């Protein structure tokens, strides 16, 4: 059994794809509206001009959970500390946890429990239209190399997802960080979908400079991105153009954002390495201010 912790956009999408391929999967979460909608009507996915609905098992995270070989953590970063006991509870012998969360530090927090924790990275852009209903723009699912991981990759592929292992998961984490530190706060501050960030020249320059700063910090800590950060961020913004970033979706719903594990963690790491990151510092301050207003 695969257990997914989370009932938001990415969790609903991944759960739906796996369930549709006949993979036994159960979502566990604490968002009552999400749980109710998924249990009542399953998940509805709009993707590639098609729409489909798939029944999905969704349970309260505090309830009785059957043993799972895989526990995939897809909840938002602010929830990670409170998820630790649930994440490790009823992990089958030899079972593994994988975090697909954005930002830095989630893996380390999850490692406070007894089970093995691996890092994953997903570049899929999913918008939650309403509880249990999402619109998805497919991306890749990268997983850290470990002996049991090819089995999970095979299940993802059976579900039609583009999945693979990588020996350089840290590089993947930092590439994704460059994307998220640039797209997420800017889209949240301006209230626009990802693609709109490329349209106005001044905004585009801030987007690109935010990504360049992350690349400089990555370089300073010995995990160079190995790709041009500007090309990377522009490509993701274009490919996920109609998606509202997860940070914008969080603000829309009055939820705390992932700003601390994204730009917050980046600014802290930059300070340790002596790398100036003025754009990220300013984005961090602005989103914190917006959060104080909204939450
Ligand atoms: O990861 C994302 C997010 O919104 O958190 C991107 C890739 C930017 C898609 O919106």
CSV table of C-alpha atoms and ligand atoms in Angstrom, one decimal:
chain,number,residue,atom,x,y,z
A,1,UNK,CA,0.0,0.0,0.0
A,2,UNK,CA,1.1,3.6,-0.7
A,3,UNK,CA,0.0,6.2,1.8
A,4,UNK,CA,0.0,9.8,0.7
A,5,UNK,CA,0.1,12.4,3.5
A,6,UNK,CA,-1.8,15.4,2.2
A,7,UNK,CA,-5.2,16.1,0.5
A,8,UNK,CA,-4.2,19.2,-1.4
A,9,UNK,CA,-3.5,19.7,-5.1
A,10,UNK,CA,-0.4,17.5,-5.6
A,11,UNK,CA,-1.6,14.8,-3.2
A,12,UNK,CA,-5.0,14.6,-4.9
A,13,UNK,CA,-3.5,14.4,-8.3
A,14,UNK,CA,-0.9,11.8,-7.5
A,15,UNK,CA,-3.4,9.7,-5.6
A,16,UNK,CA,-5.8,9.9,-8.5
A,17,UNK,CA,-3.2,8.8,-11.0
A,18,UNK,CA,-2.1,5.9,-8.9
A,19,UNK,CA,-5.6,4.7,-8.0
A,20,UNK,CA,-6.6,4.9,-11.7
A,21,UNK,CA,-3.7,2.6,-12.6
A,22,UNK,CA,-4.9,0.1,-9.9
A,23,UNK,CA,-2.2,0.8,-7.4
A,24,UNK,CA,-3.5,0.5,-3.8
A,25,UNK,CA,-3.3,4.0,-2.4
A,26,UNK,CA,-4.8,5.9,0.5
A,27,UNK,CA,-4.6,9.6,1.3
A,28,UNK,CA,-4.3,10.7,4.9
A,29,UNK,CA,-4.8,14.3,6.0
A,30,UNK,CA,-6.5,16.7,8.4
A,31,UNK,CA,-8.2,19.1,5.9
A,32,UNK,CA,-11.9,18.2,6.6
A,33,UNK,CA,-13.3,19.7,3.3
A,34,UNK,CA,-10.6,17.8,1.3
A,35,UNK,CA,-11.3,14.5,3.1
A,36,UNK,CA,-15.0,14.8,2.7
A,37,UNK,CA,-14.9,15.7,-1.0
A,38,UNK,CA,-12.5,12.9,-1.8
A,39,UNK,CA,-14.4,10.3,0.2
A,40,UNK,CA,-17.7,11.4,-1.3
A,41,UNK,CA,-16.9,11.8,-5.0
A,42,UNK,CA,-13.3,10.8,-5.5
A,43,UNK,CA,-10.8,13.0,-7.3
A,44,UNK,CA,-11.6,14.8,-10.5
A,45,UNK,CA,-8.5,15.6,-12.7
A,46,UNK,CA,-8.4,18.0,-15.7
A,47,UNK,CA,-5.3,17.4,-17.7
A,48,UNK,CA,-4.2,17.6,-21.4
A,49,UNK,CA,-7.8,18.6,-22.4
A,50,UNK,CA,-9.3,15.6,-20.7
A,51,UNK,CA,-11.2,15.2,-17.5
A,52,UNK,CA,-11.7,12.1,-15.4
A,53,UNK,CA,-12.9,11.1,-12.0
A,54,UNK,CA,-11.5,8.3,-9.9
A,55,UNK,CA,-12.7,7.0,-6.5
A,56,UNK,CA,-10.1,7.5,-3.8
A,57,UNK,CA,-9.7,6.3,-0.2
A,58,UNK,CA,-9.1,9.3,2.1
A,59,UNK,CA,-8.9,9.0,5.9
A,60,UNK,CA,-8.2,11.3,8.8
A,61,UNK,CA,-4.6,11.3,9.7
A,62,UNK,CA,-5.2,10.5,13.4
A,63,UNK,CA,-7.4,7.4,12.6
A,64,UNK,CA,-6.2,3.8,12.3
A,65,UNK,CA,-3.9,3.4,9.4
A,66,UNK,CA,-3.0,0.1,7.7
A,67,UNK,CA,0.8,-0.6,7.3
A,68,UNK,CA,2.2,1.0,4.2
A,69,UNK,CA,5.4,0.1,2.3
A,70,UNK,CA,5.6,3.7,1.1
A,71,UNK,CA,4.6,6.9,2.8
A,72,UNK,CA,4.8,9.9,0.4
A,73,UNK,CA,4.7,13.2,2.1
A,74,UNK,CA,3.0,15.8,0.0
A,75,UNK,CA,1.7,18.2,2.6
A,76,UNK,CA,2.9,21.8,2.8
A,77,UNK,CA,6.1,22.6,4.7
A,78,UNK,CA,4.6,24.5,7.6
A,79,UNK,CA,2.8,21.2,8.5
A,80,UNK,CA,5.9,19.0,8.5
A,81,UNK,CA,6.8,19.1,12.2
A,82,UNK,CA,3.3,18.0,13.2
A,83,UNK,CA,3.4,15.2,10.6
A,84,UNK,CA,6.5,13.4,12.0
A,85,UNK,CA,4.7,10.9,14.3
A,86,UNK,CA,2.0,10.2,11.6
A,87,UNK,CA,4.6,9.8,8.9
A,88,UNK,CA,6.4,7.1,10.8
A,89,UNK,CA,3.3,5.4,12.3
A,90,UNK,CA,2.4,2.0,10.7
A,91,UNK,CA,5.3,2.0,8.3
A,92,UNK,CA,5.5,-1.6,7.2
A,93,UNK,CA,8.8,-3.4,8.0
A,94,UNK,CA,11.4,-2.2,5.5
A,95,UNK,CA,9.0,0.6,4.5
A,96,UNK,CA,10.2,4.0,3.3
A,97,UNK,CA,9.1,7.7,3.5
A,98,UNK,CA,9.6,10.0,0.6
A,99,UNK,CA,9.2,13.7,0.8
A,100,UNK,CA,8.1,15.5,-2.4
A,101,UNK,CA,7.7,18.8,-0.6
A,102,UNK,CA,9.1,22.1,-1.8
A,103,UNK,CA,12.0,23.8,-0.2
A,104,UNK,CA,14.7,22.9,2.3
A,105,UNK,CA,14.7,21.2,5.6
A,106,UNK,CA,11.6,18.9,5.3
A,107,UNK,CA,13.7,15.7,5.0
A,108,UNK,CA,15.7,16.6,8.1
A,109,UNK,CA,12.6,17.3,10.1
A,110,UNK,CA,11.0,13.9,9.0
A,111,UNK,CA,14.2,12.1,9.9
A,112,UNK,CA,13.4,12.6,13.6
A,113,UNK,CA,11.4,9.4,13.4
A,114,UNK,CA,12.6,5.8,13.1
A,115,UNK,CA,11.8,5.1,9.5
A,116,UNK,CA,14.0,5.6,6.5
A,117,UNK,CA,13.4,9.0,4.7
A,118,UNK,CA,14.3,9.7,1.1
A,119,UNK,CA,14.1,12.9,-1.0
A,120,UNK,CA,12.0,13.3,-4.0
A,121,UNK,CA,11.3,16.3,-6.3
A,122,UNK,CA,8.3,16.9,-8.5
A,123,UNK,CA,8.0,19.6,-11.0
A,124,UNK,CA,4.3,19.0,-11.7
A,125,UNK,CA,2.1,22.1,-11.5
A,126,UNK,CA,-1.3,21.4,-10.0
A,127,UNK,CA,-4.0,23.9,-9.2
A,128,UNK,CA,-6.7,23.0,-6.7
A,129,UNK,CA,-10.0,24.1,-8.2
A,130,UNK,CA,-12.0,23.0,-5.2
A,131,UNK,CA,-11.6,20.2,-2.7
A,132,UNK,CA,-11.1,17.0,-4.6
A,133,UNK,CA,-10.8,18.7,-8.0
A,134,UNK,CA,-7.5,19.7,-9.7
A,135,UNK,CA,-6.1,20.9,-12.9
A,136,UNK,CA,-2.6,19.5,-13.7
A,137,UNK,CA,0.3,20.3,-15.9
A,138,UNK,CA,2.4,17.2,-16.0
A,139,UNK,CA,6.1,17.4,-14.9
A,140,UNK,CA,8.7,14.9,-13.7
A,141,UNK,CA,9.0,13.0,-10.5
A,142,UNK,CA,12.7,12.5,-9.5
A,143,UNK,CA,13.7,10.1,-6.7
A,144,UNK,CA,16.9,9.7,-4.7
A,145,UNK,CA,18.6,6.4,-5.5
A,146,UNK,CA,18.1,3.6,-3.0
A,147,UNK,CA,17.7,-0.2,-3.5
A,148,UNK,CA,13.9,-0.2,-3.1
A,149,UNK,CA,13.2,2.9,-5.2
A,150,UNK,CA,13.0,1.3,-8.6
A,151,UNK,CA,9.8,-0.5,-7.4
A,152,UNK,CA,8.2,2.9,-6.6
A,153,UNK,CA,9.4,4.3,-9.9
A,154,UNK,CA,7.7,1.4,-11.7
A,155,UNK,CA,4.4,2.1,-9.9
A,156,UNK,CA,4.6,5.8,-10.9
A,157,UNK,CA,5.3,4.8,-14.5
A,158,UNK,CA,2.4,2.4,-14.5
A,159,UNK,CA,0.3,5.4,-13.5
A,160,UNK,CA,1.6,7.2,-16.6
A,161,UNK,CA,3.9,9.6,-14.7
A,162,UNK,CA,7.4,10.5,-15.9
A,163,UNK,CA,9.5,9.2,-13.0
A,164,UNK,CA,13.1,8.3,-12.6
A,165,UNK,CA,15.9,8.0,-10.0
A,166,UNK,CA,18.8,10.4,-9.9
A,167,UNK,CA,22.2,10.1,-8.2
A,168,UNK,CA,22.2,13.9,-7.8
A,169,UNK,CA,19.0,14.5,-5.9
A,170,UNK,CA,20.6,17.5,-4.0
A,171,UNK,CA,21.1,19.2,-7.4
A,172,UNK,CA,17.4,18.5,-8.2
A,173,UNK,CA,16.4,20.0,-4.9
A,174,UNK,CA,18.4,23.2,-5.6
A,175,UNK,CA,17.1,23.5,-9.1
A,176,UNK,CA,13.6,23.2,-7.8
A,177,UNK,CA,14.5,25.7,-5.1
A,178,UNK,CA,15.6,28.2,-7.7
A,179,UNK,CA,12.3,27.8,-9.5
A,180,UNK,CA,10.2,28.1,-6.4
A,181,UNK,CA,12.1,31.0,-4.8
A,182,UNK,CA,11.5,33.0,-8.0
A,183,UNK,CA,8.1,32.0,-9.2
A,184,UNK,CA,6.2,31.4,-6.0
A,185,UNK,CA,6.7,34.7,-4.1
A,186,UNK,CA,6.4,36.8,-7.2
A,187,UNK,CA,3.2,35.2,-8.3
A,188,UNK,CA,1.9,35.4,-4.7
A,189,UNK,CA,2.8,39.1,-4.4
A,190,UNK,CA,1.4,40.1,-7.8
A,191,UNK,CA,-1.6,37.7,-7.7
A,192,UNK,CA,-1.0,36.3,-11.1
A,193,UNK,CA,-0.5,32.9,-12.7
A,194,UNK,CA,3.1,31.7,-13.4
A,195,UNK,CA,3.2,32.6,-17.1
A,196,UNK,CA,2.3,36.2,-16.5
A,197,UNK,CA,5.6,36.7,-14.7
A,198,UNK,CA,7.4,36.5,-18.1
A,199,UNK,CA,5.3,39.3,-19.7
A,200,UNK,CA,6.3,42.5,-17.9
A,201,UNK,CA,10.1,43.2,-18.4
A,202,UNK,CA,10.7,44.5,-14.9
A,203,UNK,CA,9.0,41.5,-13.3
A,204,UNK,CA,10.8,39.1,-15.6
A,205,UNK,CA,14.1,40.6,-14.5
A,206,UNK,CA,13.3,40.1,-10.8
A,207,UNK,CA,12.2,36.5,-11.6
A,208,UNK,CA,15.5,35.9,-13.3
A,209,UNK,CA,17.7,37.6,-10.7
A,210,UNK,CA,16.0,35.7,-7.9
A,211,UNK,CA,16.9,32.4,-9.7
A,212,UNK,CA,20.4,33.6,-10.4
A,213,UNK,CA,20.9,34.3,-6.7
A,214,UNK,CA,19.8,30.8,-5.8
A,215,UNK,CA,22.3,29.4,-8.4
A,216,UNK,CA,25.1,31.5,-6.7
A,217,UNK,CA,24.3,30.0,-3.3
A,218,UNK,CA,24.1,26.5,-4.7
A,219,UNK,CA,27.5,27.0,-6.3
A,220,UNK,CA,29.0,28.4,-3.0
A,221,UNK,CA,27.8,25.3,-1.1
A,222,UNK,CA,29.1,22.8,-3.7
A,223,UNK,CA,25.9,21.8,-5.5
A,224,UNK,CA,26.1,23.8,-8.7
A,225,UNK,CA,22.8,23.7,-10.6
A,226,UNK,CA,24.6,22.6,-13.9
A,227,UNK,CA,22.0,24.5,-15.9
A,228,UNK,CA,21.4,28.2,-16.6
A,229,UNK,CA,19.0,29.3,-13.9
A,230,UNK,CA,17.3,31.9,-16.1
A,231,UNK,CA,16.5,29.3,-18.8
A,232,UNK,CA,15.3,26.9,-16.1
A,233,UNK,CA,12.9,29.4,-14.4
A,234,UNK,CA,11.6,30.8,-17.7
A,235,UNK,CA,10.9,27.3,-19.0
A,236,UNK,CA,9.0,26.3,-15.9
A,237,UNK,CA,7.0,29.5,-15.8
A,238,UNK,CA,6.1,29.0,-19.5
A,239,UNK,CA,5.2,25.3,-19.1
A,240,UNK,CA,3.1,25.9,-16.0
A,241,UNK,CA,1.9,29.2,-17.4
A,242,UNK,CA,-1.8,28.8,-16.5
A,243,UNK,CA,-1.0,27.4,-13.0
A,244,UNK,CA,-1.4,29.6,-10.0
A,245,UNK,CA,1.7,28.8,-7.9
A,246,UNK,CA,1.2,26.9,-4.7
A,247,UNK,CA,2.1,30.0,-2.6
A,248,UNK,CA,-0.6,32.0,-4.4
A,249,UNK,CA,-3.1,29.2,-3.8
A,250,UNK,CA,-2.1,29.1,-0.1
A,251,UNK,CA,-2.6,32.9,0.3
A,252,UNK,CA,-6.0,32.7,-1.6
A,253,UNK,CA,-7.1,30.1,1.0
A,254,UNK,CA,-5.7,32.0,4.0
A,255,UNK,CA,-3.1,29.4,4.8
A,256,UNK,CA,0.5,29.9,5.9
A,257,UNK,CA,2.8,29.8,2.9
A,258,UNK,CA,6.0,27.8,2.4
A,259,UNK,CA,8.1,31.1,2.3
A,260,UNK,CA,10.2,30.0,5.3
A,261,UNK,CA,11.4,26.8,3.7
A,262,UNK,CA,11.9,28.5,0.4
A,263,UNK,CA,13.3,32.1,0.4
A,264,UNK,CA,13.7,32.0,4.2
A,265,UNK,CA,16.0,28.9,4.1
A,266,UNK,CA,17.8,30.3,1.0
A,267,UNK,CA,18.5,33.7,2.7
A,268,UNK,CA,19.8,31.9,5.8
A,269,UNK,CA,22.1,29.6,3.8
A,270,UNK,CA,23.3,32.6,1.7
A,271,UNK,CA,24.2,34.4,5.0
A,272,UNK,CA,26.2,31.4,6.1
A,273,UNK,CA,28.1,31.4,2.8
A,274,UNK,CA,28.5,35.1,2.5
A,275,UNK,CA,26.6,35.4,-0.7
A,276,UNK,CA,24.5,38.5,-1.2
A,277,UNK,CA,20.9,37.8,-2.2
A,278,UNK,CA,19.0,41.1,-2.2
A,279,UNK,CA,16.1,40.0,-4.4
A,280,UNK,CA,15.4,36.9,-2.3
A,281,UNK,CA,15.7,39.0,0.9
A,282,UNK,CA,13.2,41.5,-0.3
A,283,UNK,CA,10.8,38.8,-1.6
A,284,UNK,CA,11.0,37.1,1.8
A,285,UNK,CA,10.1,40.3,3.7
A,286,UNK,CA,7.3,41.2,1.4
A,287,UNK,CA,5.6,37.7,1.6
A,288,UNK,CA,6.0,37.7,5.4
A,289,UNK,CA,4.2,41.0,5.5
A,290,UNK,CA,1.5,39.7,3.2
A,291,UNK,CA,1.1,36.6,5.3
A,292,UNK,CA,0.6,38.7,8.5
A,293,UNK,CA,-2.1,40.5,6.7
A,294,UNK,CA,-3.8,37.5,5.2
A,295,UNK,CA,-3.5,34.7,7.7
B,1,LIG,O1,6.2,24.0,-7.7
B,1,LIG,C1,5.5,24.8,-8.1
B,1,LIG,C2,4.6,25.5,-7.1
B,1,LIG,O2,3.7,26.2,-7.5
B,1,LIG,O3,4.9,25.3,-5.9
B,1,LIG,C3,5.6,25.3,-9.6
B,1,LIG,C4,6.5,24.3,-10.3
B,1,LIG,C5,6.2,26.7,-9.6
B,1,LIG,C6,4.3,25.2,-10.3
B,1,LIG,O4,3.4,26.2,-9.9
